[in-house]
GROMACS .gro file of N, CA, C and O in nm:
model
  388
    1UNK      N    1  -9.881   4.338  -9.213
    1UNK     CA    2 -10.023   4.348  -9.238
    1UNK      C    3 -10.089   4.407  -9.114
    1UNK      O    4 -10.072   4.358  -9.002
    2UNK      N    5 -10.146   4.489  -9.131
    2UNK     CA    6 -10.268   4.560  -9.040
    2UNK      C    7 -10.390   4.480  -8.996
    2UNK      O    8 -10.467   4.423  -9.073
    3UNK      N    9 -10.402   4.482  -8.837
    3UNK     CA   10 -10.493   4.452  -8.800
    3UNK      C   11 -10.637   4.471  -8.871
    3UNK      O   12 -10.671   4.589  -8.874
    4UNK      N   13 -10.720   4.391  -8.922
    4UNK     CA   14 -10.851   4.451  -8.965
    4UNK      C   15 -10.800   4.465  -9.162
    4UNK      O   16 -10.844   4.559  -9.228
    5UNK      N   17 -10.719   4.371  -9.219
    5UNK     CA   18 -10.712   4.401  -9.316
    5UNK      C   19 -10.737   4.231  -9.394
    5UNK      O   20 -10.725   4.130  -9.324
    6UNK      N   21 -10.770   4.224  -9.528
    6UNK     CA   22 -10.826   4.097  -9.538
    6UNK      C   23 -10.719   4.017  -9.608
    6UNK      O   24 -10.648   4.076  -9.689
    7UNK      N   25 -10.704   3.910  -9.589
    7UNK     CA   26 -10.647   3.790  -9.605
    7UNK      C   27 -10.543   3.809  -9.773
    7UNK      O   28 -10.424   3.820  -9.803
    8UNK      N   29 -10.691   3.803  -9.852
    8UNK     CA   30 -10.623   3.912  -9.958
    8UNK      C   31 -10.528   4.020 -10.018
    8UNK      O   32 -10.466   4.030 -10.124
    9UNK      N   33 -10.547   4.119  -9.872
    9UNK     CA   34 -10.489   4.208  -9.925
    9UNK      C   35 -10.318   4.170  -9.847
    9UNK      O   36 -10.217   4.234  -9.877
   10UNK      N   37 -10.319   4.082  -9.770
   10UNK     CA   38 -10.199   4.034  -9.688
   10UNK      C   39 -10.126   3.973  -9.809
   10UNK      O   40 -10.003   3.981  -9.811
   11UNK      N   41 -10.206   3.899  -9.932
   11UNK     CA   42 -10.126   3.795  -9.975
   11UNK      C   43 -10.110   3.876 -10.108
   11UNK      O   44 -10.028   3.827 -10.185
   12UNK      N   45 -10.181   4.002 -10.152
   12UNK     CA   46 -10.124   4.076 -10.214
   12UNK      C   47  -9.972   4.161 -10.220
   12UNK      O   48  -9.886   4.180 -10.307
   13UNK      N   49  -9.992   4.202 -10.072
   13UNK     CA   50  -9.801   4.316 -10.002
   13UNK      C   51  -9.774   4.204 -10.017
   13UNK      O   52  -9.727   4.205 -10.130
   14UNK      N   53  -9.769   4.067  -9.968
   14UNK     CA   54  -9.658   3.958  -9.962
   14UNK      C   55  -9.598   3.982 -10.095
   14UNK      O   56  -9.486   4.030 -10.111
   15UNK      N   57  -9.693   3.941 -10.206
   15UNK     CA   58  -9.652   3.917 -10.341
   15UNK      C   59  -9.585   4.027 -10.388
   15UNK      O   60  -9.495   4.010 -10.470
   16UNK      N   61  -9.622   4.166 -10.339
   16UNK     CA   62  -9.532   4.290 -10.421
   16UNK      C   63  -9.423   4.285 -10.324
   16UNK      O   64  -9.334   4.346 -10.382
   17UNK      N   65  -9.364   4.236 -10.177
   17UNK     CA   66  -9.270   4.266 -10.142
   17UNK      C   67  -9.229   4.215 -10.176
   17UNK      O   68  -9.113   4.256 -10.171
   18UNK      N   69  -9.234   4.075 -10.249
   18UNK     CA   70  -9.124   3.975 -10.273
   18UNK      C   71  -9.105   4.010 -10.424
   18UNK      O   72  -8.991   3.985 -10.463
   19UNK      N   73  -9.177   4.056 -10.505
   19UNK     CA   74  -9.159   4.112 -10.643
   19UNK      C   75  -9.005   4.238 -10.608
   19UNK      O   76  -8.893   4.244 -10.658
   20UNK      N   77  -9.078   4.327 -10.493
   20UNK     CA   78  -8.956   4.432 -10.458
   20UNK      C   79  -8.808   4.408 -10.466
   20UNK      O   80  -8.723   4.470 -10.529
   21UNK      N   81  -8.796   4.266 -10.359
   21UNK     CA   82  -8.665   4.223 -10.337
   21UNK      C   83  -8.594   4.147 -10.427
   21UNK      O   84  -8.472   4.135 -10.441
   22UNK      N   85  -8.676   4.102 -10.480
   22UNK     CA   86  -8.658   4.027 -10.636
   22UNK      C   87  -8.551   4.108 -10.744
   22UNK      O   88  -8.439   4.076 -10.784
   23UNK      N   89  -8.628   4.215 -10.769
   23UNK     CA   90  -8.570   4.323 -10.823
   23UNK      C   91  -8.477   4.392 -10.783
   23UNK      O   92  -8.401   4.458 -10.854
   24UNK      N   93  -8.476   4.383 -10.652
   24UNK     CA   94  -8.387   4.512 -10.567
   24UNK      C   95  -8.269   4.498 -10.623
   24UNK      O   96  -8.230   4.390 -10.666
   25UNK      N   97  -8.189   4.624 -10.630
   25UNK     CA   98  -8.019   4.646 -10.691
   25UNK      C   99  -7.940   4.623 -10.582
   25UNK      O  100  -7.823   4.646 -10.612
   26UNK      N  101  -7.953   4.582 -10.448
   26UNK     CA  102  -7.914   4.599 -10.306
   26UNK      C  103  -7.794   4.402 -10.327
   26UNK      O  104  -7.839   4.288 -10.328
   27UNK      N  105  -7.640   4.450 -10.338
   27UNK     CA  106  -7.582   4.316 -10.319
   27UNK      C  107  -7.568   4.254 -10.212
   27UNK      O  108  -7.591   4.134 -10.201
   28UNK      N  109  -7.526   4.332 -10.114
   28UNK     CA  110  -7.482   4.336  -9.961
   28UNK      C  111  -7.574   4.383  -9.904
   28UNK      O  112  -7.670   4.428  -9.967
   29UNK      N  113  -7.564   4.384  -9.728
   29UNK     CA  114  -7.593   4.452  -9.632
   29UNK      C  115  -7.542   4.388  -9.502
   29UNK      O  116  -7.540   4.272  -9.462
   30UNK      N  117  -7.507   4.486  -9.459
   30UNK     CA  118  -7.495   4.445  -9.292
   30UNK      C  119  -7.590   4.540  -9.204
   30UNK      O  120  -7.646   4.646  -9.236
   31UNK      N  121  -7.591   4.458  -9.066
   31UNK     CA  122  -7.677   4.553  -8.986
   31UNK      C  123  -7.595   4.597  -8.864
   31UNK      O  124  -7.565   4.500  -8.793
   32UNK      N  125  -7.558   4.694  -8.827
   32UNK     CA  126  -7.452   4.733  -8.736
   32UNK      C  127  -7.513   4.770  -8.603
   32UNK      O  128  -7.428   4.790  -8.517
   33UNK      N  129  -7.624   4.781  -8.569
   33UNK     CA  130  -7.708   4.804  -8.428
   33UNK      C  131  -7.867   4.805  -8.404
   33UNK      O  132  -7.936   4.877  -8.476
   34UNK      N  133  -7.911   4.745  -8.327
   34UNK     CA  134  -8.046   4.815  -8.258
   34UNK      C  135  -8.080   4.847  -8.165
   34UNK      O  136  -8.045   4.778  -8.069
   35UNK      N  137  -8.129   4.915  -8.149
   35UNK     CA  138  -8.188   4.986  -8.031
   35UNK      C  139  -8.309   5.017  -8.010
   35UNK      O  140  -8.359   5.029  -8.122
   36UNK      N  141  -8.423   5.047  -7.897
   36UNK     CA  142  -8.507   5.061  -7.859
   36UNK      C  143  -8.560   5.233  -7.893
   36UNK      O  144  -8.501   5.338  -7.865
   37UNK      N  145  -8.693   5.213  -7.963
   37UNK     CA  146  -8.682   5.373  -7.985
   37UNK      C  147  -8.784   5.402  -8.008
   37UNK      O  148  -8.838   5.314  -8.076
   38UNK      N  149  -8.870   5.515  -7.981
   38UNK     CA  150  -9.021   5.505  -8.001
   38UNK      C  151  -9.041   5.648  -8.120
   38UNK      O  152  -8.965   5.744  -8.129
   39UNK      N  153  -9.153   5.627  -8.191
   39UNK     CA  154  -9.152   5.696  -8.284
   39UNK      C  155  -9.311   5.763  -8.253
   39UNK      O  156  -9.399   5.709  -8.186
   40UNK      N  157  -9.317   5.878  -8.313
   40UNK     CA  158  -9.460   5.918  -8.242
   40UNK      C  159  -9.523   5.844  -8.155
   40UNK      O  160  -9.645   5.828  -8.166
   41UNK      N  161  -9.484   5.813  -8.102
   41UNK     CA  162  -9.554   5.745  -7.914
   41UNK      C  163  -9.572   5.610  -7.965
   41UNK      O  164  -9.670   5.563  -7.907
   42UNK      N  165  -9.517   5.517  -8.054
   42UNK     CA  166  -9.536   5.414  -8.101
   42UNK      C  167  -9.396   5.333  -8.077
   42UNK      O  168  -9.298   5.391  -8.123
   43UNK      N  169  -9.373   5.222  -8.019
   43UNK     CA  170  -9.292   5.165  -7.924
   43UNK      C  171  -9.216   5.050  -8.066
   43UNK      O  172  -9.301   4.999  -8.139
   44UNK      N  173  -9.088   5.019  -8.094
   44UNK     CA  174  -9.050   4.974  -8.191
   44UNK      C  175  -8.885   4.998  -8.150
   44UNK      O  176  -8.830   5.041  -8.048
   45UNK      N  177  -8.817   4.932  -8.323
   45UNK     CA  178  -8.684   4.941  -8.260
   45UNK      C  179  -8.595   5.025  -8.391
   45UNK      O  180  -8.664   5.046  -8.491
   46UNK      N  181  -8.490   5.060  -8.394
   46UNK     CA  182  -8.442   5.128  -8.494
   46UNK      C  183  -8.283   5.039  -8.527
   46UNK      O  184  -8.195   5.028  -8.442
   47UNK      N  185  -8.275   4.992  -8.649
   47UNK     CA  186  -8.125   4.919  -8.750
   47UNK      C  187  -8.100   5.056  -8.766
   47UNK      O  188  -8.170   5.155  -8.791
   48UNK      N  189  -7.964   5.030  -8.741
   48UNK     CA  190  -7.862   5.109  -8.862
   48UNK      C  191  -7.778   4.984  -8.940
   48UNK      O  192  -7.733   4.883  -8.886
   49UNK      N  193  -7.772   5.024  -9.094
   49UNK     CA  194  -7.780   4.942  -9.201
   49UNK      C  195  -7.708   5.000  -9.259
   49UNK      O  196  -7.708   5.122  -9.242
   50UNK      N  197  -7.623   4.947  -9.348
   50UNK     CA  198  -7.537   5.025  -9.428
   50UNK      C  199  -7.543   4.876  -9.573
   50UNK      O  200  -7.513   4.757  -9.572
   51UNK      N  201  -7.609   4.991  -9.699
   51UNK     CA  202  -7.627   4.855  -9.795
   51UNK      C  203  -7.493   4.838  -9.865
   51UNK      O  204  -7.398   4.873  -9.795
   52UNK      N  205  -7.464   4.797  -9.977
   52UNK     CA  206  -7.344   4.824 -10.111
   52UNK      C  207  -7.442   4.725 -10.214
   52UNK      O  208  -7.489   4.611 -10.204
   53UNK      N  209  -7.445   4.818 -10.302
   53UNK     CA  210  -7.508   4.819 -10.484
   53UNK      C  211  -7.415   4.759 -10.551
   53UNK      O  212  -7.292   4.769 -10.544
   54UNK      N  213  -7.500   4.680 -10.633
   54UNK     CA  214  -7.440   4.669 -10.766
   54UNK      C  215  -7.320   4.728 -10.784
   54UNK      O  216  -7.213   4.667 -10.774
   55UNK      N  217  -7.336   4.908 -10.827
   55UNK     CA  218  -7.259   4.993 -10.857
   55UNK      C  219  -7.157   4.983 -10.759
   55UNK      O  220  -7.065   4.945 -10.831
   56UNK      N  221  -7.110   4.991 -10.648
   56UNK     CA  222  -6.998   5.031 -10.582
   56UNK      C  223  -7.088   5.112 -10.497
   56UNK      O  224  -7.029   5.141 -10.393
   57UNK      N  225  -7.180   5.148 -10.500
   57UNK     CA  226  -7.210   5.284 -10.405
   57UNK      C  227  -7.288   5.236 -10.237
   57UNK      O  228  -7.388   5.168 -10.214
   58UNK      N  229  -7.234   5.275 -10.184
   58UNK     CA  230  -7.228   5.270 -10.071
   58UNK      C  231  -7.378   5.331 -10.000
   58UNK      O  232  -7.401   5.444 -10.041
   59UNK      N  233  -7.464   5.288  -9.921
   59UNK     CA  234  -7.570   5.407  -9.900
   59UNK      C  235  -7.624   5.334  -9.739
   59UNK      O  236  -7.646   5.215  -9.719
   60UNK      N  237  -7.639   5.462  -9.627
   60UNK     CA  238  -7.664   5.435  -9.460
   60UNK      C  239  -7.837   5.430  -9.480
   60UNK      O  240  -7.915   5.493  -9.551
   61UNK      N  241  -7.848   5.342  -9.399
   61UNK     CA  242  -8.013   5.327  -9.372
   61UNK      C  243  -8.042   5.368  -9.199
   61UNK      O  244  -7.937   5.358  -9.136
   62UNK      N  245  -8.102   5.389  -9.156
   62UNK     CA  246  -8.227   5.372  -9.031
   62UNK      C  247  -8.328   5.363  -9.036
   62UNK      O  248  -8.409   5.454  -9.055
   63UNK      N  249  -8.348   5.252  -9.021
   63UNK     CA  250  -8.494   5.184  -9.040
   63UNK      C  251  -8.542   5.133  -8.908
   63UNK      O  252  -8.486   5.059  -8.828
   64UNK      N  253  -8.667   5.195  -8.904
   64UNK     CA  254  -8.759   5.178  -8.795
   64UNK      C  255  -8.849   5.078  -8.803
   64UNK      O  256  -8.905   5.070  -8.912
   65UNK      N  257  -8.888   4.975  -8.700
   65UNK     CA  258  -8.957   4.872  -8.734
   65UNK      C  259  -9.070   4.841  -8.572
   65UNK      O  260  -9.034   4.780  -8.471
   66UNK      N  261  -9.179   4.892  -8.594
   66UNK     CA  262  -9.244   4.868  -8.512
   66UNK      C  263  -9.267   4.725  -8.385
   66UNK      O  264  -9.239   4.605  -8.397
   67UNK      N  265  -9.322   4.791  -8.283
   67UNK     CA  266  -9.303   4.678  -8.181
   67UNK      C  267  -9.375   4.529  -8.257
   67UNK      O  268  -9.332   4.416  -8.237
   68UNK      N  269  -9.480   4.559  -8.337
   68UNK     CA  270  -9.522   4.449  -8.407
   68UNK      C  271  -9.473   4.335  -8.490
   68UNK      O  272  -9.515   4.221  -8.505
   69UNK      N  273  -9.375   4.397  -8.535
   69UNK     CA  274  -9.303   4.341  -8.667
   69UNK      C  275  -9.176   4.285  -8.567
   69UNK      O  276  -9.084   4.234  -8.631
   70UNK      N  277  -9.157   4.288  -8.410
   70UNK     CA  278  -9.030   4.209  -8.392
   70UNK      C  279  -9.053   4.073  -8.369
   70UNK      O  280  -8.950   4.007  -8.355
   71UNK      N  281  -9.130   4.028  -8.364
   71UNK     CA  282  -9.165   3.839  -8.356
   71UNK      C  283  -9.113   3.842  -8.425
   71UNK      O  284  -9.004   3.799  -8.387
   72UNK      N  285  -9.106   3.880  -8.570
   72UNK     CA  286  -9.080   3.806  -8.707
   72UNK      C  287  -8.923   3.820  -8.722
   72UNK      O  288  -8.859   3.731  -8.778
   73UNK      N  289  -8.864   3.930  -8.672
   73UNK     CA  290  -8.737   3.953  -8.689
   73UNK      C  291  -8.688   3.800  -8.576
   73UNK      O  292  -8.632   3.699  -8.617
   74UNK      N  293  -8.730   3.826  -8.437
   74UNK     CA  294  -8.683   3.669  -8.386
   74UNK      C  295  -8.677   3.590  -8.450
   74UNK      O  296  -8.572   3.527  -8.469
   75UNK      N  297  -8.802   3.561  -8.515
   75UNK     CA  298  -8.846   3.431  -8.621
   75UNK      C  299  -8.763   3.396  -8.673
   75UNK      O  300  -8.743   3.274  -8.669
   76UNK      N  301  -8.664   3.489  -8.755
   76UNK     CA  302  -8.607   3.515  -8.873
   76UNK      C  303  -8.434   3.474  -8.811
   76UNK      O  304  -8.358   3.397  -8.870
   77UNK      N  305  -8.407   3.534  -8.707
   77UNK     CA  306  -8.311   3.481  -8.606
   77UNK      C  307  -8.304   3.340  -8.589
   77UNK      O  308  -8.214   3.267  -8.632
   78UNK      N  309  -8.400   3.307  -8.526
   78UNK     CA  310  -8.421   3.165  -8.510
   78UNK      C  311  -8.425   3.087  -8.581
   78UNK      O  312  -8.444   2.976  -8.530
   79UNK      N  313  -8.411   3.089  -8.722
   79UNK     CA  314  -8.409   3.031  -8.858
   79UNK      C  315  -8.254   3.017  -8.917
   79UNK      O  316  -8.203   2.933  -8.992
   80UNK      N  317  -8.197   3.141  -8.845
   80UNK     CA  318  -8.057   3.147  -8.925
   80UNK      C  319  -7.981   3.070  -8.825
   80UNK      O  320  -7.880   3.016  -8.870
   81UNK      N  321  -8.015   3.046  -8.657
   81UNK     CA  322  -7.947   2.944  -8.587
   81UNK      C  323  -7.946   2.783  -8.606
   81UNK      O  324  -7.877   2.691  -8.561
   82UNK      N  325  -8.039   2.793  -8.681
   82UNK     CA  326  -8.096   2.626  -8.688
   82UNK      C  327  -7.969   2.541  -8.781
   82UNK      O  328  -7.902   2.549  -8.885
   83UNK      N  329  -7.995   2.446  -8.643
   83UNK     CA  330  -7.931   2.372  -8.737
   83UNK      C  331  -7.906   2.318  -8.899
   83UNK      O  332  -7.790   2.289  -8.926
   84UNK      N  333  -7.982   2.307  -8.979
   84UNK     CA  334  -8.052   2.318  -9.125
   84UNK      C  335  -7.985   2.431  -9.209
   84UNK      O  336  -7.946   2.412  -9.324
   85UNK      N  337  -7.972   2.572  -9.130
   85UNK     CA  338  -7.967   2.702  -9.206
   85UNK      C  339  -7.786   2.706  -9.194
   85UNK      O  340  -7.711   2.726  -9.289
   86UNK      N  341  -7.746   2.681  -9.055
   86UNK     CA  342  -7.595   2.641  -9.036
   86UNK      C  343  -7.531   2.562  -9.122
   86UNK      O  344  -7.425   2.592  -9.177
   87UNK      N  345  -7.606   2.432  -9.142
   87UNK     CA  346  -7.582   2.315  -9.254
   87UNK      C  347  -7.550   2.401  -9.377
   87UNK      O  348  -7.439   2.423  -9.426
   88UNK      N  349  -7.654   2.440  -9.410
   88UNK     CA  350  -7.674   2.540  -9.553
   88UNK      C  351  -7.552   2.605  -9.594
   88UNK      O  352  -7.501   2.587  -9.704
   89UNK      N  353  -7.481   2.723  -9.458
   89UNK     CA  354  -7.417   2.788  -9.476
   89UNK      C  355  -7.230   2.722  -9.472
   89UNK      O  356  -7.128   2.775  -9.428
   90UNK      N  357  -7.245   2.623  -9.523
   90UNK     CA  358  -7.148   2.525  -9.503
   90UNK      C  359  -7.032   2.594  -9.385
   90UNK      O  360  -7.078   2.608  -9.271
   91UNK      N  361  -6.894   2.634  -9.405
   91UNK     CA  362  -6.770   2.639  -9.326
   91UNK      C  363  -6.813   2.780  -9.204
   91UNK      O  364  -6.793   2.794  -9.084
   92UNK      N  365  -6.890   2.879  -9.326
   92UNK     CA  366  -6.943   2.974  -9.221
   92UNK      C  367  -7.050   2.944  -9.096
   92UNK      O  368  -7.055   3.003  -8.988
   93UNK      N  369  -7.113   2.860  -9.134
   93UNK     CA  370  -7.202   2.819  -9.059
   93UNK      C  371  -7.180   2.781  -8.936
   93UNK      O  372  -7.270   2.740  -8.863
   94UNK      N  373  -7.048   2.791  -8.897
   94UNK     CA  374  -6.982   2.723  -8.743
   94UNK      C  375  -6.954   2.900  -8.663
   94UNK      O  376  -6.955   2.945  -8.549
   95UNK      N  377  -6.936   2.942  -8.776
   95UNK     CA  378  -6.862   3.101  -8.688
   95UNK      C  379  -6.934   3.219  -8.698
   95UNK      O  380  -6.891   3.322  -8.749
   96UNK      N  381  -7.058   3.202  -8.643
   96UNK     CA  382  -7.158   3.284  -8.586
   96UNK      C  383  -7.225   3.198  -8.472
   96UNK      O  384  -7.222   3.075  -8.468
   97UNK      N  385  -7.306   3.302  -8.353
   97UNK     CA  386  -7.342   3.214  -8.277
   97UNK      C  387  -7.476   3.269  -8.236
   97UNK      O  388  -7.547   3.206  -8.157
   0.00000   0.00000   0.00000
């Protein structure tokens, strides 16, 4: 959500992104790197992603994600260490760190 945008329209993208992923054909993904990378003079980081479909088909991403949006990726880190999310992930949950 954009600075200067209303409450509303935040809880609107929420609702269509989660409609998006809902839907999405995407089975897998891994994320294989990031790096620091600025995009028209705008300071952020760049995944390389590689998804697998439904289908078998294989497809490379680079996705750019502004300096804004990395709290949430921590956030999101910090969620998958927790103890709770480890629990969750029963035998796997020991062999990541």
């Amino acid at each position: 959500m954009l600075e200067g945008d209303s409450e509303a329209a935040g809880q609107e993208f929420a609702r269509r992104v989660r409609a998006a992923l809902a839907s999405s054909p995407v089975s897998a993904g891994w994320i294989h790197d990031i790096q620091p990378h600025r995009m028209s003079g705008h300071a952020g980081v760049t995944m390389w992603v590689t998804l697998l479909n439904h289908g078998a088909r294989v497809d490379g991403l680079r996705i750019w994600i502004d300096a804004s949006g990395l709290q949430d990726l921590v956030d999101m880190l910090d969620h998958v260490r927790s103890p709770e999310f480890r629990e969750a992930m029963g035998e796997f949950g020991d062999s990541y760190t």
